[in-house]
Coordinates of C-alpha atoms in Angstrom, one line a residue:
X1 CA -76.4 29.3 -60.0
X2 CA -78.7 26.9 -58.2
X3 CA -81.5 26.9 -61.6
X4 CA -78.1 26.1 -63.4
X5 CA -77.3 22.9 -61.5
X6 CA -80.9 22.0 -61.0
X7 CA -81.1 22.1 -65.2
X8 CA -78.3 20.2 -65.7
X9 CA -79.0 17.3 -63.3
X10 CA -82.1 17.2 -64.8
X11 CA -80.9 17.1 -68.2
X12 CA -78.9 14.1 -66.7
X13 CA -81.5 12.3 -65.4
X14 CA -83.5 12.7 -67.9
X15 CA -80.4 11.6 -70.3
X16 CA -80.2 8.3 -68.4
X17 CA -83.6 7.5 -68.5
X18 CA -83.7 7.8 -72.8
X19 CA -81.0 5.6 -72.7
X20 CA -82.2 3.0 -70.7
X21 CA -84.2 0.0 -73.0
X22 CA -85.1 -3.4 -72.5
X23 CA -83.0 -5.9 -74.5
X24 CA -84.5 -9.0 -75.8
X25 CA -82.3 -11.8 -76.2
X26 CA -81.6 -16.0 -77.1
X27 CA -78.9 -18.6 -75.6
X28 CA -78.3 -21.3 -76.9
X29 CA -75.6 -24.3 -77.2
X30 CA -73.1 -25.3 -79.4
X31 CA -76.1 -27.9 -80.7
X32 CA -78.7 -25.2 -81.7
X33 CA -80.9 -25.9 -79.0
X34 CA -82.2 -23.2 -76.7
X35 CA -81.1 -23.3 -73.2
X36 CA -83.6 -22.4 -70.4
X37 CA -83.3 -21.6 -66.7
X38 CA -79.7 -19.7 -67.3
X39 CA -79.0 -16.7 -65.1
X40 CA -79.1 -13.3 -67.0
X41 CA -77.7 -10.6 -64.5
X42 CA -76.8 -6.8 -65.9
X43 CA -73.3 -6.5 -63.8
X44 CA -73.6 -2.7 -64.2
X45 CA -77.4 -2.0 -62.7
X46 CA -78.1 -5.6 -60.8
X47 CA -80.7 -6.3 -63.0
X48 CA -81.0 -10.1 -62.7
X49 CA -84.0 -12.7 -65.1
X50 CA -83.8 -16.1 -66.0
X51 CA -84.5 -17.5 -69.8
X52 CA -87.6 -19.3 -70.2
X53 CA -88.6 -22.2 -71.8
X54 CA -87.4 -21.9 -75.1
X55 CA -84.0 -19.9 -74.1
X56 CA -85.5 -16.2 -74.5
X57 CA -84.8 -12.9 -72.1
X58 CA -85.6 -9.5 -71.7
X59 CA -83.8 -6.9 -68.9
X60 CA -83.3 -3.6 -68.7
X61 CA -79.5 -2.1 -69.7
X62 CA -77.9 0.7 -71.1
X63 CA -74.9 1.4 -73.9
X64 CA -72.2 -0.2 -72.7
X65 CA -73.4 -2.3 -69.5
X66 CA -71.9 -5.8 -69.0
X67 CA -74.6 -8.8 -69.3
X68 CA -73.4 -12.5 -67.9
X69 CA -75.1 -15.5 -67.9
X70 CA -74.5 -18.2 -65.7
X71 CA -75.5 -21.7 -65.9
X72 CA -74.1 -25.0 -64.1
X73 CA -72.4 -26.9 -66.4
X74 CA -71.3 -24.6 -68.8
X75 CA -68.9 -21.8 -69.0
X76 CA -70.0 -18.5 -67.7
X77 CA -70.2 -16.0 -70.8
X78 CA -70.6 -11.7 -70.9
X79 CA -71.0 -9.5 -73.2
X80 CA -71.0 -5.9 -73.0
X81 CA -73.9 -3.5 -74.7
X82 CA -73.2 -1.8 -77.8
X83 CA -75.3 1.2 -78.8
X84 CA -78.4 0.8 -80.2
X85 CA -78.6 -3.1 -79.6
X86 CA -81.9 -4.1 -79.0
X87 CA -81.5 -7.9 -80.0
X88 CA -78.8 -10.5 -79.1
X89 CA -77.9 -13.8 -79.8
X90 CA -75.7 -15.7 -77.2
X91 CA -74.0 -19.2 -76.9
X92 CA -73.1 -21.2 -74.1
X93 CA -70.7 -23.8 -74.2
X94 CA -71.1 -27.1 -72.1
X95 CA -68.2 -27.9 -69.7
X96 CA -66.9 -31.1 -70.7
X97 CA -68.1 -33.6 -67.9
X98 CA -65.3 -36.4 -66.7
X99 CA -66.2 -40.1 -67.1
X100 CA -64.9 -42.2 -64.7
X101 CA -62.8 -45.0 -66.4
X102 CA -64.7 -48.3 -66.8
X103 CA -62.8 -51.2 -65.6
X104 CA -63.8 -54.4 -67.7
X105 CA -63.7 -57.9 -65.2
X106 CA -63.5 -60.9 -66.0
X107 CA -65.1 -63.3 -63.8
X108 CA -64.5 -66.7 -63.7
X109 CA -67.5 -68.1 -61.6
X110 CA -64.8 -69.5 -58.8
X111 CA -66.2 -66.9 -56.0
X112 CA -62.8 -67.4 -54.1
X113 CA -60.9 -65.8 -57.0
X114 CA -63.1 -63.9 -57.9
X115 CA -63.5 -62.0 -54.8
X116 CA -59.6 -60.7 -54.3
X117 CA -60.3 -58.9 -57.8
X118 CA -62.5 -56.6 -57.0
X119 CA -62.2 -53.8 -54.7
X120 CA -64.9 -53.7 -51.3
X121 CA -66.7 -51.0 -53.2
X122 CA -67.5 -53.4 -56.3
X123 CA -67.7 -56.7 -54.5
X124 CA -70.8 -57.0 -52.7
X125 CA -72.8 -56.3 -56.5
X126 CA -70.9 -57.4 -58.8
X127 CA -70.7 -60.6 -57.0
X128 CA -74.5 -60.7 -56.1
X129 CA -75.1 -60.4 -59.9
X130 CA -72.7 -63.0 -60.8
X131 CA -74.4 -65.9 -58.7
X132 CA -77.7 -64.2 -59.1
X133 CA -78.4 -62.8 -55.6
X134 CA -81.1 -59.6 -55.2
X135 CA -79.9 -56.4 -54.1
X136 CA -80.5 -55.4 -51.0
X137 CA -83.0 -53.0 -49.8
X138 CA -81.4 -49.8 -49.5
X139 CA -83.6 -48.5 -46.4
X140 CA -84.1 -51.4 -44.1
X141 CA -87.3 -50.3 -42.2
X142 CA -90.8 -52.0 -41.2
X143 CA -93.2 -52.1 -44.4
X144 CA -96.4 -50.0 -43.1
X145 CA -99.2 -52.1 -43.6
X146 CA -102.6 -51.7 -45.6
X147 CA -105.2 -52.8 -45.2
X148 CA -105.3 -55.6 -47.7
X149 CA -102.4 -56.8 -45.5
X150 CA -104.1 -57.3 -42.6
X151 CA -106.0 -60.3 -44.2
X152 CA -105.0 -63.3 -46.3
X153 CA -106.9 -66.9 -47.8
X154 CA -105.3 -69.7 -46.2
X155 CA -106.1 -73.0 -47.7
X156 CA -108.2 -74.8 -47.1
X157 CA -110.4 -71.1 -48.1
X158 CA -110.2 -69.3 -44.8
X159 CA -109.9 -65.6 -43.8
X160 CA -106.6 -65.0 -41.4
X161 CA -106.1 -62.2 -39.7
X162 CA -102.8 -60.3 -39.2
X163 CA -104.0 -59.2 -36.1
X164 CA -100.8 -56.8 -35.5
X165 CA -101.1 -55.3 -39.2
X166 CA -104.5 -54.8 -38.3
X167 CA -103.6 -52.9 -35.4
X168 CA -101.3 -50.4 -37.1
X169 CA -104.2 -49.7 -39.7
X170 CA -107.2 -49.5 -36.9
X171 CA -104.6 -47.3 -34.5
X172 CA -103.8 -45.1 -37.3
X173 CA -100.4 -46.4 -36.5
X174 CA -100.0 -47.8 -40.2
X175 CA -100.5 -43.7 -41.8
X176 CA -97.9 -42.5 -39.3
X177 CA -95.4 -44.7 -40.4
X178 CA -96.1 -43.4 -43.9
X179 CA -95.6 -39.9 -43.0
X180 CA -92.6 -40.6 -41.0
X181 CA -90.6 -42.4 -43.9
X182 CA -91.6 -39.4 -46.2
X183 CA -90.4 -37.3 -44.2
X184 CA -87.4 -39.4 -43.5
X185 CA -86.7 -39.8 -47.4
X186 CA -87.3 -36.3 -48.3
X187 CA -84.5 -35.5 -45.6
X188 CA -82.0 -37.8 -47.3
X189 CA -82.7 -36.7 -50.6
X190 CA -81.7 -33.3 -49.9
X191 CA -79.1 -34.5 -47.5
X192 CA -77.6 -36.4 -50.4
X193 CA -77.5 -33.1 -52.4
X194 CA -76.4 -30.7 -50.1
X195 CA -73.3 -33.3 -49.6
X196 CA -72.9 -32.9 -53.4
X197 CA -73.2 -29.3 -54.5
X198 CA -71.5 -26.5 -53.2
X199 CA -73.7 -23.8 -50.8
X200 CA -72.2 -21.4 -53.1
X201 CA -74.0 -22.8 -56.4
X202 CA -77.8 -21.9 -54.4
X203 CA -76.4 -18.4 -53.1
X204 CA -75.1 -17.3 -56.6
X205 CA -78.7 -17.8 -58.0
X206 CA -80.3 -15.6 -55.2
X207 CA -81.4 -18.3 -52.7
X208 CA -80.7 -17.4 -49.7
X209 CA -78.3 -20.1 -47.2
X210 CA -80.8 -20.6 -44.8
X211 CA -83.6 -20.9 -48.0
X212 CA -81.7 -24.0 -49.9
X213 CA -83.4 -27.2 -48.1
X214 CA -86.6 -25.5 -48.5
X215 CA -85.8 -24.9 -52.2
X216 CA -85.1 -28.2 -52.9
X217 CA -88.7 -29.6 -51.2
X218 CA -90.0 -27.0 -53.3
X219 CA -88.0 -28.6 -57.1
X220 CA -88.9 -32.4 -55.4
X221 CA -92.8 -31.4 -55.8
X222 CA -92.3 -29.5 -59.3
X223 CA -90.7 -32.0 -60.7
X224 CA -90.7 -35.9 -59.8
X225 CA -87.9 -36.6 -62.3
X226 CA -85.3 -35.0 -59.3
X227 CA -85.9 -38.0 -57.2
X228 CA -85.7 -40.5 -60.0
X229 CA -82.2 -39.0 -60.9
X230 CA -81.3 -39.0 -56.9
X231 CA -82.6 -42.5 -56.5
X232 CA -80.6 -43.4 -59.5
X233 CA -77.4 -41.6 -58.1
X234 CA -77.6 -39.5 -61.3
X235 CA -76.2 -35.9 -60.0
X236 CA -75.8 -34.2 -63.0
X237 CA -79.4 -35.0 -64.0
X238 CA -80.9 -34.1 -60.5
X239 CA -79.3 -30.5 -61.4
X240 CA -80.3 -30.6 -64.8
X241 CA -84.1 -30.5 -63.8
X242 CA -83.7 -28.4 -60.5
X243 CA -82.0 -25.4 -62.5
X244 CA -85.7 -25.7 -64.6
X245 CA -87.4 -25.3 -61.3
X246 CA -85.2 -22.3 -60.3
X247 CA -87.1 -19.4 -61.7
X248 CA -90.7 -20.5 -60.8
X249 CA -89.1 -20.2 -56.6
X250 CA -87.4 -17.4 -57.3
X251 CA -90.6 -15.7 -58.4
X252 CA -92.5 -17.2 -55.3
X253 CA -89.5 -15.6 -52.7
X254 CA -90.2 -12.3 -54.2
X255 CA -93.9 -12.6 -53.8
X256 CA -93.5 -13.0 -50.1
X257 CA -91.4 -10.7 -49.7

């Protein structure tokens, strides 16, 4: 009796293992172009991979398993294995993104007027641009000096000394500064995103809650164009090239593990 249930869990083993098989795979978008950095996770066996660079996947499944992809900004998709597929093609479609309505103002260079048109958010630029005033900076903090500012030619030619500038570069006061407001800006970068996407959108792509700020460090030093998008108040683009960062820190997590 006991050879008889050994042979047949054998036989089922051995039955799952033949019909395991790595499928290969493409997404792409409505466009035709390939879409990298998308989530591939096999729902029935928690296999989980990410696209690469020119949209393509491999993972491990079995007849019938259900495959979903998820992406941010576009609709999630599945599919479930039919036998003998070994090759699939998938597409993705791109969530419509809102644009906020564009409110056209006519200004008519009386600043009183003006003024009581435009709401506190808009007034202090639109304003500024109409009479041809500089923005603001949008950190007010001490400049840490160089060097080259600690000296200046006067006229008639003479050397003067900034003798405080000169200081903070002799004291080594000058390179802390520097590190400080690095450090400062890198913390309001990610504070800016972290007030902007959900903690659920980094846990749902296997970063772990208390792993997110170090993530994002990690997707400022892969790739500068994050902070360009941030400075430029661009969200949707800072995401764009974090999600292409995603895989590379995924694969360093596991490495350390």
């Amino acid at each position: 009796m006991m050879k008889r249930i050994f042979l047949l869990i054998s036989l089922f083993i051995i039955e799952s293992i033949c019909a395991q098989r790595i499928l290969h795979g493409r997404i792409t978008g409505e466009s035709g172009g390939v879409i990298d950095a998308v989530q591939v996770i096999n729902i029935s066996n928690g296999q989980k991979t990410y696209t690469n660079s020119v949209g393509d996947f491999s993972i491990e499944v079995s007849d019938h398993d259900v495959i979903r992809f998820i992406k941010s900004y576009y609709e999630r998709a599945e599919i479930k294995v039919a036998s003998q597929t070994n090759d699939l093609s998938v597409l993705m479609i791109r969530i419509p993104e809102e644009i906020e309505e564009i409110k056209l103002l006519k200004l008519t260079g009386d600043l009183s007027k003006d003024s009581k048109t435009l709401t506190k958010k808009d007034k202090v630029e639109i304003l500024q641009k109409a009479i041809g005033l500089p923005r603001p900076p949008e950190i007010m903090r001490e400049k840490a000096p160089d060097f080259k500012d600690a000296f200046a030619v006067g006229f008639p030619p003479t050397i003067i000394a900034d003798m405080d500038a000169l200081y903070k570069v002799l004291s080594g006061d000058a390179r802390r500064m520097k590190s400080q407001y690095k450090f400062d800006d890198r913390e309001r970068h990610i504070k800016w995103l972290r007030d902007r996407i959900d903690p659920n959108y980094f846990t749902g792509l296997d970063i772990p809650k208390e792993r997110i700020n170090e993530f994002l460090e990690f997707s400022f030093t892969e790739d500068p164009r994050i902070l360009q998008n941030i400075k430029k108040k661009n969200i949707n683009g800072a995401i764009f090239y974090i999600d292409k960062t995603l895989p590379k820190f995924i694969k360093r997590i596991k490495s350390l593990r």
